[in-house]
CSV table of C-alpha atoms in Angstrom, one decimal:
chain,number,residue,atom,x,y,z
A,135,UNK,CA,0.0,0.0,0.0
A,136,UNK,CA,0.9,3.8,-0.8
A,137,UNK,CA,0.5,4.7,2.7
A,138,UNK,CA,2.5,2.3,4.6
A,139,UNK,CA,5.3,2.2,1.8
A,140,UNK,CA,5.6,6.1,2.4
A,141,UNK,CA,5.7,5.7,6.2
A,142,UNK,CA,8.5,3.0,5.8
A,143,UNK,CA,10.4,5.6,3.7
A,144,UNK,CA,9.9,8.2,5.9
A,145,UNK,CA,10.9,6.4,8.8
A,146,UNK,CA,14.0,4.7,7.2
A,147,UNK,CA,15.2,8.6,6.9
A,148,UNK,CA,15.8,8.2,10.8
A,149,UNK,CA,16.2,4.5,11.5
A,150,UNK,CA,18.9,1.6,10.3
A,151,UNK,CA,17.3,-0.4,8.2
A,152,UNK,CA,17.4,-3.4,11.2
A,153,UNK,CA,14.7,-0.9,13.3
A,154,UNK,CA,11.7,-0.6,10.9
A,155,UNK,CA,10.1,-3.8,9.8
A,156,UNK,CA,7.4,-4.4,7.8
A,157,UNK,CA,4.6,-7.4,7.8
A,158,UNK,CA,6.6,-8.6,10.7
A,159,UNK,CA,4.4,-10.7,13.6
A,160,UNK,CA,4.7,-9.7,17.0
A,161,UNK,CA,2.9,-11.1,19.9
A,162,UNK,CA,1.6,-9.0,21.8
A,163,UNK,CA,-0.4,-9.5,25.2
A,164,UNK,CA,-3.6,-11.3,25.5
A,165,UNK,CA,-5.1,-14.2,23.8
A,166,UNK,CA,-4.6,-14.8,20.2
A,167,UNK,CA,-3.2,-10.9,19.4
A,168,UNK,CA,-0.3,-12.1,17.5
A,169,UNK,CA,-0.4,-9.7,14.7
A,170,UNK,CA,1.5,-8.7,11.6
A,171,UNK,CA,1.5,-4.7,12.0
A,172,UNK,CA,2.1,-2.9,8.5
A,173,UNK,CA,4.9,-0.8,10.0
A,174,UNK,CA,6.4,-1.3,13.0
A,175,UNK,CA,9.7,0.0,14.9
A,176,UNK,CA,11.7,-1.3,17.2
A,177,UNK,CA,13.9,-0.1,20.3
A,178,UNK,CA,17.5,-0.2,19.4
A,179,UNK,CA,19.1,-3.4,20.3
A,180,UNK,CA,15.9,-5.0,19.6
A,181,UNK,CA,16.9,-8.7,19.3
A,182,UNK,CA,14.4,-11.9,18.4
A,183,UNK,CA,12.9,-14.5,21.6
A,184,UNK,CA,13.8,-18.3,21.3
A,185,UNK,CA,9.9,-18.0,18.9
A,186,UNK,CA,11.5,-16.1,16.2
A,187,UNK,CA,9.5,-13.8,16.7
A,188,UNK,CA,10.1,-10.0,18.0
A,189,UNK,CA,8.8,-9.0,21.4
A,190,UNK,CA,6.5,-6.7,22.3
A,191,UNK,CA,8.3,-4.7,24.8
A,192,UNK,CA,10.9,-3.3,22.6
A,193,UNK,CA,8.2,-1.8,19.6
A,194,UNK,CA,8.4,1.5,20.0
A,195,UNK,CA,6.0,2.9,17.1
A,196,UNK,CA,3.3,0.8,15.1
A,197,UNK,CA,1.3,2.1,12.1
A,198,UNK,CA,-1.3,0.6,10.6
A,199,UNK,CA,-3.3,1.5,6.8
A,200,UNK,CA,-7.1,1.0,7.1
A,201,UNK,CA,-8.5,-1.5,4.4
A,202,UNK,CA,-12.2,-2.4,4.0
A,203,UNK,CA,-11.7,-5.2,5.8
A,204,UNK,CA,-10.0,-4.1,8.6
A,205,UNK,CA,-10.5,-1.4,10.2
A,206,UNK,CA,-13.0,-2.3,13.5
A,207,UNK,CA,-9.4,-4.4,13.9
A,208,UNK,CA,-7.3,-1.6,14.0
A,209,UNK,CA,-9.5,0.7,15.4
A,210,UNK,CA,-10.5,-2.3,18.1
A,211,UNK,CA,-8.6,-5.4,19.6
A,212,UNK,CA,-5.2,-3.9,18.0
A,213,UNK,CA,-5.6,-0.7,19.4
A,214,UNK,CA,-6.1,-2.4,22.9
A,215,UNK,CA,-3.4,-4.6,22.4
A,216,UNK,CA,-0.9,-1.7,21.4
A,217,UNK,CA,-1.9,0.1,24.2
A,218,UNK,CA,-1.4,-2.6,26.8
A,219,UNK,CA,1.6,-3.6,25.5
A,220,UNK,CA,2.3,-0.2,26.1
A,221,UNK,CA,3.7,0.6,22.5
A,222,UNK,CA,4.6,4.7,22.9
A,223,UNK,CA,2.7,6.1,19.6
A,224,UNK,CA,0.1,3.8,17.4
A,225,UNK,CA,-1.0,5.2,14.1
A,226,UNK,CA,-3.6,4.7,11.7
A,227,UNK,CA,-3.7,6.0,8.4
A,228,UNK,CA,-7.4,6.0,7.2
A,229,UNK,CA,-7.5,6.6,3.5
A,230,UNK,CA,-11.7,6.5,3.9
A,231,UNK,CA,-11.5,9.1,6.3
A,232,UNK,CA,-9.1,11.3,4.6
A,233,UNK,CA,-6.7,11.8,8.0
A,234,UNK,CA,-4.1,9.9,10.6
A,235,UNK,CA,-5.1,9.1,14.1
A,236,UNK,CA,-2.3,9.1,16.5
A,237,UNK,CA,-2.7,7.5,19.5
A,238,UNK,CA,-0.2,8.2,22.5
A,239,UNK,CA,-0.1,7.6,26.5
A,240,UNK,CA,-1.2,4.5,26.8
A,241,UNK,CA,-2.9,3.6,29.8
A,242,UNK,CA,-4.0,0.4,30.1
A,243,UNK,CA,-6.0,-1.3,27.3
A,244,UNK,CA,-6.6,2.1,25.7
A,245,UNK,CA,-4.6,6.0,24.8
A,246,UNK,CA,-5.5,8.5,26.7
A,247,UNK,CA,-4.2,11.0,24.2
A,248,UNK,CA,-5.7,10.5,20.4
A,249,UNK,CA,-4.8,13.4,17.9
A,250,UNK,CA,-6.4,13.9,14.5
A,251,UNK,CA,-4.3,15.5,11.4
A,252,UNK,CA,-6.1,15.2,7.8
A,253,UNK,CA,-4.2,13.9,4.7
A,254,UNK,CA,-1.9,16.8,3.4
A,255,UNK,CA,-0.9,18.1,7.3
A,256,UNK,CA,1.9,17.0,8.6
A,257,UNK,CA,1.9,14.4,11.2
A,258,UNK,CA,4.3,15.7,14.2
A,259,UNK,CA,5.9,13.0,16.1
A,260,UNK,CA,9.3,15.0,17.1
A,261,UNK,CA,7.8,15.2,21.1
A,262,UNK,CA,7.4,11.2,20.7
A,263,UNK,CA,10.0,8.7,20.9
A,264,UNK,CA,9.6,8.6,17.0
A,265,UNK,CA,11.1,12.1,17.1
A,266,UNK,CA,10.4,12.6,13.3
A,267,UNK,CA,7.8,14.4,11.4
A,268,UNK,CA,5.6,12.4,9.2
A,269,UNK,CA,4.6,14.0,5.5
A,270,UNK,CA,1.1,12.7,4.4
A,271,UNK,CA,0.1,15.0,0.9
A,272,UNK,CA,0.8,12.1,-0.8
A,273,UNK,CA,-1.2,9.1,0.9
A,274,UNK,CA,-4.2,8.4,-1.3
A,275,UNK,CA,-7.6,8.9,-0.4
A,276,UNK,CA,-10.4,5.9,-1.1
């Protein structure tokens, strides 16, 4: 997808390639929330369990691009899961919306702070552990 492509890019600008992964599962907390987050990165020194897999407490920033099919995902049991894994800053990019929803603070199974910035703003993550600003005029609206 356009959107998640660009955030990759984006984020690569910052981060060796080793810190931002695509497609890659992750299990987080709870009962069957192993997930495969578009893009996701990871604390520095980040290193793989005995699984193969990546663990949860060293993701640092998850994004995810809504598609017909799953949004009351993202929007539901993956937001929950994000936030009780305590991952700093979840986005979703919702091309039917038209705009990014960043979600930081989390407390619990939820963010208590959820910002709003429409396709063609700039998404600013430089007070985050991100620490970058994220360009959106070119994601595609559905």
């Amino acid at each position: 997808m356009a959107e998640s492509d660009s955030i990759y890019e984006q984020l690569r600008t910052k981060y060796p390639r080793k810190r931002v992964k695509s497609d890659v599962r992750i299990d987080y907390p709870g009962h069957l929330n192993g997930f495969a987050t578009d893009v996701t990165v990871m604390a520095e020194g980040a290193t793989r369990a005995e699984s193969g897999h990546w663990s949860y407490e060293d993701v640092e920033f998850v994004a995810e691009v809504i598609s017909k099919g799953t949004a009351a995902n993202d929007y539901g049991p993956k937001k929950a899961a994000y936030a009780t894994a305590e991952v700093p800053v979840y986005v979703i990019a919702d091309p039917y919306q038209g705009r990014c929803h960043i979600y930081t603070d989390p407390k619990g199974s939820d963010y208590e702070v959820e910002t709003r910035v429409p396709f063609g703003k700039d998404v600013d993550l430089t007070g985050t552990v991100v620490g970058l600003t994220l360009k959106t005029d070119e994601f595609p609206r559905d």
